[in-house]
mmCIF file of C-alpha atoms in Angstrom:
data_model
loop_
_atom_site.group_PDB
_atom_site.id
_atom_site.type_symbol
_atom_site.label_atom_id
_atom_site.label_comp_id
_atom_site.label_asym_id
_atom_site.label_seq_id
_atom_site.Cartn_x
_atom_site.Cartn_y
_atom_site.Cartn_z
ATOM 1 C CA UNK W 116 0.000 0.000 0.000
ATOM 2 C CA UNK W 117 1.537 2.901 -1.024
ATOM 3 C CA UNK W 118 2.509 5.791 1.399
ATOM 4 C CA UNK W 119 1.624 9.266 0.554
ATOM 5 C CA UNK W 120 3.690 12.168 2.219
ATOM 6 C CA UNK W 121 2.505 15.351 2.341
ATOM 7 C CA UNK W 122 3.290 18.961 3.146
ATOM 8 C CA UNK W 123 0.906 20.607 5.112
ATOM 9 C CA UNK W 124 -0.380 23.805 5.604
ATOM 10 C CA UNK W 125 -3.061 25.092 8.426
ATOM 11 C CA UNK W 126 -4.480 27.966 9.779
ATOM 12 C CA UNK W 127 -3.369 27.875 13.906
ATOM 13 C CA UNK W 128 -4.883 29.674 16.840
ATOM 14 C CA UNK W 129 -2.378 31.015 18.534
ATOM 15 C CA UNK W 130 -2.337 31.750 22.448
ATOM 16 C CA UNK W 131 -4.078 35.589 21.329
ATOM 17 C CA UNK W 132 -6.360 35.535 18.795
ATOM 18 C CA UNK W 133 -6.007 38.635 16.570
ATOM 19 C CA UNK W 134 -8.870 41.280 16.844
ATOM 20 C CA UNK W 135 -11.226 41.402 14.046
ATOM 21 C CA UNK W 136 -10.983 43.699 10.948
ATOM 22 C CA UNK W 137 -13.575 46.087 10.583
ATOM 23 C CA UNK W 138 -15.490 45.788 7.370
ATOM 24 C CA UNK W 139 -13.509 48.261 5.233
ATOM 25 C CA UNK W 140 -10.425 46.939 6.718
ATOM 26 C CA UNK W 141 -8.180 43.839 5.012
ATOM 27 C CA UNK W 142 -7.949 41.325 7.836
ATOM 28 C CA UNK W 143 -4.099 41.234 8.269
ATOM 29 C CA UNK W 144 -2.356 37.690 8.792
ATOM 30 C CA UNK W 145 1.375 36.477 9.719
ATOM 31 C CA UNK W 146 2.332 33.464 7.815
ATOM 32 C CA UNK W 147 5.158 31.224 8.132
ATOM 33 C CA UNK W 148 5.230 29.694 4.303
ATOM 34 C CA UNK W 149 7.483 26.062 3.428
ATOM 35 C CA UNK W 150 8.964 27.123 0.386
ATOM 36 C CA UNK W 151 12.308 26.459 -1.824
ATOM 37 C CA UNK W 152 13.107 30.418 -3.151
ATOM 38 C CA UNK W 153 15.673 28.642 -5.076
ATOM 39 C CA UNK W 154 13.750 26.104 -6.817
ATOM 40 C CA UNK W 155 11.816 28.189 -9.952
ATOM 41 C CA UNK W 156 9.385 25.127 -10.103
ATOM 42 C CA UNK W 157 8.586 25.272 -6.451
ATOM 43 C CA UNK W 158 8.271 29.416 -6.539
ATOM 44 C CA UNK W 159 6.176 29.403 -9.616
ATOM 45 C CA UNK W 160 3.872 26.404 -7.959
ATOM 46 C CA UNK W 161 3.579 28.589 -4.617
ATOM 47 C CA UNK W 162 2.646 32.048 -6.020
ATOM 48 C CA UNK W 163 0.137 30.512 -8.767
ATOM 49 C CA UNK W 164 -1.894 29.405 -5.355
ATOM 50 C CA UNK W 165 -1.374 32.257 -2.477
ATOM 51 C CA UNK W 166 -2.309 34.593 -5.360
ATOM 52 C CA UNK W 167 -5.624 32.403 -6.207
ATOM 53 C CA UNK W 168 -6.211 32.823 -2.703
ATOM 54 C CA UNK W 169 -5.770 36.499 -2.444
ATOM 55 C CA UNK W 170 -7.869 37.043 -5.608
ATOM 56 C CA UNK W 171 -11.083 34.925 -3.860
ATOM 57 C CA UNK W 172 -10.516 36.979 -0.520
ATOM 58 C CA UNK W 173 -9.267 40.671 -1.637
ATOM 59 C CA UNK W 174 -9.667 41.225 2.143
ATOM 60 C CA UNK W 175 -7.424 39.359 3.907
ATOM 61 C CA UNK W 176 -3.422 40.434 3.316
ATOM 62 C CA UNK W 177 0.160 38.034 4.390
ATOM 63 C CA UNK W 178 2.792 38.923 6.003
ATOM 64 C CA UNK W 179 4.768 35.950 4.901
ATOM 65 C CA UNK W 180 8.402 34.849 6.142
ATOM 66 C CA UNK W 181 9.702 32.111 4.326
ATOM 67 C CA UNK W 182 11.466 28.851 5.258
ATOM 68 C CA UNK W 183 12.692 25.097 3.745
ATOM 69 C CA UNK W 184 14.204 22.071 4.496
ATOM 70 C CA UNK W 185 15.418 22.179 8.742
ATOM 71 C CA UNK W 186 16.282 25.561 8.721
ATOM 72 C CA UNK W 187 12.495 26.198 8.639
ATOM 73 C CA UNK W 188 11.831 23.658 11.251
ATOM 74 C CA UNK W 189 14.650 24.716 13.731
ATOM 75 C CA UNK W 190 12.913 28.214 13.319
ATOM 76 C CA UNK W 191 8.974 26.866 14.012
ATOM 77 C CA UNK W 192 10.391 25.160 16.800
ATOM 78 C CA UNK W 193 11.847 28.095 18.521
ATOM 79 C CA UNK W 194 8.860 30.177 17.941
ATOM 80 C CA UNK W 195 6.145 27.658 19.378
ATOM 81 C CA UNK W 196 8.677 27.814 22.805
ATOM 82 C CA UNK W 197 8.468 31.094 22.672
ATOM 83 C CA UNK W 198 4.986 31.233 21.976
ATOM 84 C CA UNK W 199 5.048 33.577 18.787
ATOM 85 C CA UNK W 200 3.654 31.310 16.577
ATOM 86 C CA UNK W 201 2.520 32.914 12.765
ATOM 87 C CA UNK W 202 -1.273 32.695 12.086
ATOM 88 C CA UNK W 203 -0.688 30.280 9.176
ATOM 89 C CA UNK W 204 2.426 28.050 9.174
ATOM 90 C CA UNK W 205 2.822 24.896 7.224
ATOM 91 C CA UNK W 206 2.917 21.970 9.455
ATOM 92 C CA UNK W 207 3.287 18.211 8.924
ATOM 93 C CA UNK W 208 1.311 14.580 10.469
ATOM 94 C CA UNK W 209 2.602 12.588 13.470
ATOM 95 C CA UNK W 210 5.585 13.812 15.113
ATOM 96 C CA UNK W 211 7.381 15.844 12.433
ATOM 97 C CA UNK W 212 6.211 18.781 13.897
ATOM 98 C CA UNK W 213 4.672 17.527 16.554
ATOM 99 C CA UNK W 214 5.700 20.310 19.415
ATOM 100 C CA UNK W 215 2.887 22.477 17.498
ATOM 101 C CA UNK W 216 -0.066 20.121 16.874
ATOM 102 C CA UNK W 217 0.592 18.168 19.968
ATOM 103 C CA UNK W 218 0.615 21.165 22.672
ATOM 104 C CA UNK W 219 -2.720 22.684 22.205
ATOM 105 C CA UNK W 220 -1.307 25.377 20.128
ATOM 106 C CA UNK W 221 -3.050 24.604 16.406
ATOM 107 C CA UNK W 222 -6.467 25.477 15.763
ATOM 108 C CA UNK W 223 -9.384 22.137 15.011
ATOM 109 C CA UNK W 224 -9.713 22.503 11.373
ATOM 110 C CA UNK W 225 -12.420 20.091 11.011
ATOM 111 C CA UNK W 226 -15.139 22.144 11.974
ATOM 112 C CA UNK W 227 -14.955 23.682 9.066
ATOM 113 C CA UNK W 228 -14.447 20.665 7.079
ATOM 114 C CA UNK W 229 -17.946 18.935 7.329
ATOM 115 C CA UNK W 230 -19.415 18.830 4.104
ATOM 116 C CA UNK W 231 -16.171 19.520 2.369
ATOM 117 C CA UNK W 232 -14.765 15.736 2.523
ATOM 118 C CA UNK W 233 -15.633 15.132 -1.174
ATOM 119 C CA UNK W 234 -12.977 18.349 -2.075
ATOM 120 C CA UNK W 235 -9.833 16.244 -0.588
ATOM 121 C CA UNK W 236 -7.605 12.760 -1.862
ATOM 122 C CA UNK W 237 -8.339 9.991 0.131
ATOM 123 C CA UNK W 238 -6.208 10.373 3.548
ATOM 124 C CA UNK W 239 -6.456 13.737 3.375
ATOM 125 C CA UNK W 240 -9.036 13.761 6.573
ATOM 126 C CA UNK W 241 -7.486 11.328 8.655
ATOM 127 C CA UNK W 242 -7.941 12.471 12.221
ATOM 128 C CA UNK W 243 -4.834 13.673 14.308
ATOM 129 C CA UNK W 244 -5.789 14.416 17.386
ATOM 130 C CA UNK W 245 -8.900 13.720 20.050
ATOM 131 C CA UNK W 246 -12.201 13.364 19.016
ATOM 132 C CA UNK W 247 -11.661 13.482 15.311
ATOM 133 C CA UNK W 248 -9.280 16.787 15.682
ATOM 134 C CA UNK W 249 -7.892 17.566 12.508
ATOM 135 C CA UNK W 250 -4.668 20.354 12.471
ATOM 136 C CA UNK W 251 -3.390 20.456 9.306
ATOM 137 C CA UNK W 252 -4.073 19.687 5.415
ATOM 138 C CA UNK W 253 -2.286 18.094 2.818
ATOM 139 C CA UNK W 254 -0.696 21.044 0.380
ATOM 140 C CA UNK W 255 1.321 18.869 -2.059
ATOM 141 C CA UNK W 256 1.449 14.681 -2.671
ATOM 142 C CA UNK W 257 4.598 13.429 -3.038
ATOM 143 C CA UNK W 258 5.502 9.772 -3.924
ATOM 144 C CA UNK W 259 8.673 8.865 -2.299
ATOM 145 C CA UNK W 260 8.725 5.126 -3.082
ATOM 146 C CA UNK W 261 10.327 4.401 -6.608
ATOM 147 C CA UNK W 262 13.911 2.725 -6.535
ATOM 148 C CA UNK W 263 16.067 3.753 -8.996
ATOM 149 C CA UNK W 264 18.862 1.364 -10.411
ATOM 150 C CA UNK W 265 22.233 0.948 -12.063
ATOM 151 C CA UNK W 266 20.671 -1.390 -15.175
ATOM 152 C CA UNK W 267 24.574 -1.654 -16.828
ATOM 153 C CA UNK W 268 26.185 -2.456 -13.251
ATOM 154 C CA UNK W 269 23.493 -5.206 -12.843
ATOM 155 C CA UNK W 270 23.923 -6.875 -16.263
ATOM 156 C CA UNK W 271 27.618 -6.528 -15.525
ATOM 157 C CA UNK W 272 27.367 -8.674 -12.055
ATOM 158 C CA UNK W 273 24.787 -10.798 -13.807
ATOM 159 C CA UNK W 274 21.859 -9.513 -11.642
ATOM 160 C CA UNK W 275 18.549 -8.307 -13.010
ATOM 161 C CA UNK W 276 16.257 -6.124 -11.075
ATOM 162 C CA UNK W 277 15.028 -7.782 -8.215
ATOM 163 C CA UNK W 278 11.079 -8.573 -7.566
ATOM 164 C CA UNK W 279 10.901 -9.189 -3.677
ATOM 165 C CA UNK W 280 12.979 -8.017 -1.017
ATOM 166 C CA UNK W 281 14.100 -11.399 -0.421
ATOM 167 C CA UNK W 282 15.808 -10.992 -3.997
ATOM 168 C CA UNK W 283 16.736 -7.832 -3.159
ATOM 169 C CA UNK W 284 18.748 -9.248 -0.166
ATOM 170 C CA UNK W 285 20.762 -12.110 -1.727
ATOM 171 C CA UNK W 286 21.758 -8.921 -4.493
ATOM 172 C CA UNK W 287 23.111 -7.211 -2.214
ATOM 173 C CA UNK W 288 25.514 -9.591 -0.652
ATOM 174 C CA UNK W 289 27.283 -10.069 -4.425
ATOM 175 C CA UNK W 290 27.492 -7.014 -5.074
ATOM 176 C CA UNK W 291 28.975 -5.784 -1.719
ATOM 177 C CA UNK W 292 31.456 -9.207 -3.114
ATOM 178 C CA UNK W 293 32.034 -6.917 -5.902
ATOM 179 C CA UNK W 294 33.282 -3.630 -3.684
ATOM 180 C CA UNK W 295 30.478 -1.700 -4.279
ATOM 181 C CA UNK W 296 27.877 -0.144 -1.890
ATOM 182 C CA UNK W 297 24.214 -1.952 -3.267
ATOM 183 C CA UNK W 298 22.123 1.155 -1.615
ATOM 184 C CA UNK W 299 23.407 4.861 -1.184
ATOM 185 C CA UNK W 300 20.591 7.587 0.047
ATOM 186 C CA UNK W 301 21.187 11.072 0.586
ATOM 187 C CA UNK W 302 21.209 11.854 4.441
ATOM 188 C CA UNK W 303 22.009 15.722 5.040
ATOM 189 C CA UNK W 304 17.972 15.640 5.807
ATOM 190 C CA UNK W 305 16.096 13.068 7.957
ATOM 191 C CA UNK W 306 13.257 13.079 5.366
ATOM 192 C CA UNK W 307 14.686 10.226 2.951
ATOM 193 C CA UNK W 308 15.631 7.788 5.275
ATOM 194 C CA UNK W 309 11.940 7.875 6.850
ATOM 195 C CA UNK W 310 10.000 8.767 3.346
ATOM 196 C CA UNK W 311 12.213 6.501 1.424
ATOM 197 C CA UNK W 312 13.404 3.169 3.557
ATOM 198 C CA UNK W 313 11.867 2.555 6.573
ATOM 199 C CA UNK W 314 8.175 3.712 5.387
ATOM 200 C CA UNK W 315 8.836 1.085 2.452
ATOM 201 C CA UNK W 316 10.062 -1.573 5.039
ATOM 202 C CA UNK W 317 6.927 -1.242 6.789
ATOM 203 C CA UNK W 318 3.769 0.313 6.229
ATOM 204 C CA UNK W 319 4.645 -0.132 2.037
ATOM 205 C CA UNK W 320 5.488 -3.399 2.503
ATOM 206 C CA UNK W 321 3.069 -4.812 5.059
ATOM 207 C CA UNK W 322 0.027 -2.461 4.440
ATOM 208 C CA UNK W 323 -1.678 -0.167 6.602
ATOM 209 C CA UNK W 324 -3.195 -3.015 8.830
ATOM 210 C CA UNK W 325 0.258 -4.348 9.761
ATOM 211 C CA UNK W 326 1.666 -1.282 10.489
ATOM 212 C CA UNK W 327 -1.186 -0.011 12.980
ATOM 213 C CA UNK W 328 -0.713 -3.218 14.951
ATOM 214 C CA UNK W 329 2.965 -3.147 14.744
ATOM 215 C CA UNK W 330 2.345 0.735 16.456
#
């Protein structure tokens, strides 16, 4: 079953709740935004839907400060301890940035929701906290399960690609034989080794049922 990872963005009640705007007046928000300002791709992708958003509600305005990769999370981390948390940040499920949606600091979302649940991918609603509490949406789906292979290195050691893990396994032994490395992932970030390895040792490869029990 394959594992979707997402990037997630939510609106948050912080510990004061802004006043509200009078009529004539744009409702002002701070926003902490997850985006690459060197990637073009990722630039063009965010400003095609903040300014879809600011075109359907001409009166709300963003003060944005942007973030990526764990400079952005060492920064989120040290504002929720301080307690200056934006009015929009991008969060993620579970534990990634779990010192926000686990501390009573992120606003239930799924008030809001009902009636909506046709709008979102499958997953997309999954409750993460009591009573159905849901903090955070998905903003992007990423597939982070496709192995990539040396085909001419494998012909060379007589190996095709492998089908199961099992064949996978025996692989590797001959062609550690050989003085190579049989799997290299990038590691400056934690994200790979979790999106990419041990998400396909588990849930990918025993299913969502296994992997709640195994919890």
């Amino acid at each position: 079953m394959k594992r979707m990872v997402v990037l997630c963005l939510s609106l948050v009640l912080v510990l004061g709740m802004f006043q509200a705007a009078n009529a004539a007046d744009k409702m002002k928000l701070t926003m902490y935004a997850y985006v690459d300002q060197a990637d073009p791709v990722n630039v063009a992708n965010w400003e095609a839907v903040l300014n879809a958003f600011l075109a359907a509600n001409p009166d709300i305005e963003f003060e944005i400060e942007y973030g990526f990769s764990e400079a952005y999370h060492n920064k989120l981390q040290t504002m929720a301890v301080g307690g200056q948390l934006p009015d929009v940040m991008f969060l993620w499920p579970d534990k990634r940035t779990g010192y926000v949606t686990g501390k009573g600091l992120i606003k239930d979302l799924s008030p809001w929701l009902k009636g909506h649940e046709a709008e979102f991918s499958a997953g997309s609603l999954t409750a993460q906290g009591p009573n159905g509490a849901i903090y955070e949406l998905p903003e992007q789906v990423t597939d982070t399960h496709v192995m990539f292979v040396n085909e001419k290195l494998l012909k060379d050691l007589g190996l095709t690609f492998p089908k199961t893990f099992d064949e996978l396994l025996v692989q590797g032994e001959k062609i550690k034989a050989a003085g190579l490395i049989p799997i290299a992932m990038s590691d400056k970030d934690g994200w790979p080794m979790q999106s990419c390895l041990l998400s396909t040792l588990t849930e990918r490869a025993g299913g969502m049922e296994w992997f709640n029990k195994a919890l």
